[in-house]
Coordinates of C-alpha atoms in Angstrom, one line a residue:
M21 CA 146.4 252.5 35.2
D22 CA 146.3 249.1 36.8
P23 CA 144.1 246.3 35.6
I24 CA 141.4 246.8 38.2
E25 CA 141.0 250.5 37.3
L26 CA 140.9 249.6 33.6
L27 CA 138.4 246.8 34.0
L28 CA 136.0 248.6 36.4
H29 CA 134.5 250.7 33.6
P30 CA 131.5 249.5 31.6
V31 CA 132.6 251.0 28.2
R32 CA 136.1 249.5 28.5
L33 CA 134.6 246.1 29.4
R34 CA 132.3 246.3 26.4
I35 CA 135.2 247.0 24.2
I36 CA 137.1 244.0 25.7
H37 CA 134.0 241.8 25.1
A38 CA 133.7 243.1 21.5
L39 CA 137.3 242.0 20.8
S40 CA 137.2 238.7 22.5
G41 CA 137.7 235.5 20.6
G42 CA 140.5 236.9 18.5
R43 CA 138.4 239.6 16.9
L44 CA 140.1 242.5 15.1
R45 CA 138.0 245.6 15.0
T46 CA 138.4 249.3 14.0
A47 CA 137.3 252.1 16.2
G48 CA 134.5 252.8 13.7
E49 CA 133.3 249.2 14.0
L50 CA 133.3 249.4 17.8
C51 CA 131.3 252.7 17.6
D52 CA 128.8 251.0 15.3
R53 CA 128.6 248.1 17.8
M54 CA 127.9 250.5 20.7
P55 CA 125.6 253.2 19.2
D56 CA 124.6 254.3 22.8
V57 CA 128.2 255.3 23.6
P58 CA 129.5 258.7 22.2
R59 CA 132.3 258.2 19.6
T60 CA 134.6 260.4 21.6
S61 CA 134.2 258.0 24.6
V62 CA 135.0 254.9 22.5
Y63 CA 138.2 256.6 21.2
R64 CA 139.2 257.8 24.7
Q65 CA 138.6 254.3 26.2
L66 CA 140.5 252.6 23.3
G67 CA 143.5 254.9 24.1
L68 CA 143.4 254.0 27.8
L69 CA 143.1 250.2 27.0
T70 CA 146.0 250.5 24.6
E71 CA 148.2 252.5 27.1
G72 CA 147.2 250.0 29.8
E73 CA 148.5 247.1 27.6
M74 CA 145.1 245.5 27.3
L75 CA 144.9 246.1 23.5
E76 CA 147.3 246.3 20.7
I77 CA 147.2 247.6 17.1
G78 CA 146.6 244.5 14.9
D79 CA 146.5 246.3 11.6
E80 CA 146.9 249.8 10.0
R81 CA 145.7 250.9 6.6
R82 CA 145.2 254.2 4.8
V83 CA 141.6 255.2 4.3
R84 CA 141.0 258.5 2.5
G85 CA 144.3 259.9 3.6
A86 CA 143.9 258.9 7.3
V87 CA 145.3 255.9 9.1
E88 CA 142.7 253.4 10.2
R89 CA 143.8 251.1 13.1
S90 CA 142.3 247.8 14.0
Y91 CA 142.5 246.7 17.5
R92 CA 142.8 243.3 19.2
L93 CA 143.2 242.0 22.7
R94 CA 146.8 241.4 23.7
P95 CA 147.4 237.7 24.4
D96 CA 149.7 238.8 27.4
R97 CA 147.3 241.4 28.7
P98 CA 147.3 242.2 32.4
T99 CA 144.7 240.4 34.5
V100 CA 143.2 241.0 37.9
S101 CA 145.2 238.6 40.2
P102 CA 143.5 236.8 43.1
E103 CA 145.7 238.9 45.4
A104 CA 144.5 242.1 43.8
S105 CA 140.9 241.0 44.0
S106 CA 141.3 240.2 47.7
A107 CA 142.7 243.6 48.3
M108 CA 139.7 245.3 46.7
T109 CA 137.4 247.2 49.0
P110 CA 133.7 246.6 49.2
H111 CA 133.3 249.8 47.2
D112 CA 135.6 248.4 44.5
H113 CA 133.6 245.2 44.3
R114 CA 130.4 247.1 44.0
Q115 CA 131.8 249.2 41.3
G116 CA 133.1 246.1 39.5
F117 CA 129.8 244.3 39.8
A118 CA 127.9 247.3 38.6
A119 CA 130.3 247.6 35.6
A120 CA 129.8 243.9 34.8
M121 CA 126.0 244.2 35.0
A122 CA 126.0 247.3 32.8
V123 CA 128.0 245.4 30.2
L124 CA 125.8 242.4 30.5
I125 CA 122.6 244.5 30.0
A126 CA 124.1 246.3 27.0
E127 CA 125.3 243.0 25.4
F128 CA 121.9 241.4 25.9
N129 CA 120.1 244.4 24.5
A130 CA 122.5 244.2 21.4
Y131 CA 121.7 240.5 21.0
L132 CA 117.9 241.1 21.3
D133 CA 118.1 243.9 18.7
Q134 CA 119.4 241.3 16.1
A135 CA 116.8 240.4 13.5
D136 CA 117.5 236.7 14.0
A137 CA 117.6 236.6 17.8
D138 CA 115.8 233.5 19.1
P139 CA 116.2 233.6 22.9
G140 CA 113.5 231.1 23.7
G141 CA 114.5 228.7 21.0
A142 CA 117.7 227.8 19.1
D143 CA 119.9 230.4 20.9
A144 CA 119.3 228.7 24.3
V145 CA 119.4 232.0 26.2
G146 CA 119.3 231.4 30.0
Y147 CA 119.3 233.7 33.0
R148 CA 118.0 231.4 35.7
Q149 CA 118.9 231.7 39.3
A150 CA 119.1 229.0 42.0
T151 CA 120.3 228.7 45.5
L152 CA 122.7 225.9 46.3
W153 CA 123.4 224.8 49.9
V154 CA 127.1 223.8 49.7
S155 CA 130.0 223.3 52.1
P156 CA 133.4 225.0 51.3
E157 CA 134.6 221.6 50.1
E158 CA 131.5 221.2 47.8
L159 CA 131.9 224.7 46.5
D160 CA 135.5 224.1 45.6
T161 CA 134.6 220.8 43.8
M162 CA 131.9 222.7 41.9
L163 CA 134.1 225.6 40.9
T164 CA 136.9 223.2 39.8
G165 CA 134.5 221.1 37.8
F166 CA 133.0 224.2 36.2
G167 CA 136.5 225.4 35.3
D168 CA 137.4 222.0 33.9
L169 CA 134.3 222.1 31.8
V170 CA 134.6 225.6 30.3
A171 CA 138.4 225.8 29.9
P172 CA 138.6 223.6 26.7
L173 CA 135.7 225.6 25.2
A174 CA 137.3 229.0 26.0
A175 CA 140.3 227.9 23.9
N176 CA 138.0 227.5 20.8
Q177 CA 138.6 230.0 17.9
P178 CA 135.9 231.3 15.5
G179 CA 135.0 228.7 12.9
P180 CA 132.2 227.2 10.9
G181 CA 129.1 226.6 12.9
R182 CA 130.5 228.4 15.9
R183 CA 128.9 231.5 17.4
P184 CA 130.2 233.4 20.4
Y185 CA 128.2 233.1 23.6
L186 CA 128.7 235.4 26.5
I187 CA 128.9 233.4 29.8
S188 CA 128.8 235.4 33.0
P189 CA 128.7 233.2 36.1
I190 CA 127.8 235.2 39.2
L191 CA 128.4 233.5 42.5
F192 CA 128.2 235.0 46.0
P193 CA 127.0 233.6 49.3
G194 CA 123.5 234.5 50.5
E195 CA 122.4 235.3 54.0
K196 CA 124.0 233.2 56.7
P197 CA 121.6 230.7 58.2
A198 CA 120.4 231.4 61.7
S199 CA 122.4 229.6 64.4
P200 CA 120.5 226.7 66.0
S201 CA 119.3 227.8 69.4

């Protein structure tokens, strides 16, 4: 299965999010984290992600006579290349966007279900939208600047005082302005 097929699925995306930041988790821990997903689906999707070289077994141990595996993201995992993204059909992009939104909603609900969630306060939750009128050059400058700002933070590892934050920039052009008459 190619990276696009692997990633255009909400449960597989949720598993990838759950393992981000160097996390090592067992199938049981992933099932506990996604109680709305049947256990059989979690196991099936773990198998597909492992076969697709997105995940690897990070640890194995015996638990009551069975082997319990812990999974992690492969550092050399396949990604969706710009060329592959350009070759996607509008249907593929709709499916990808729907999967990404389903994951975002599920992750946000899981966050809100935490006893110590503080969306309006210390957690600084944001989901604002704005319209920017930009030229292609200004868009490129903005995207480069955003990448430059986020890249060093994306390299951070878990540590004291750090908490993972899910960032999900969504960018697409709005309606084209009417041509001047």
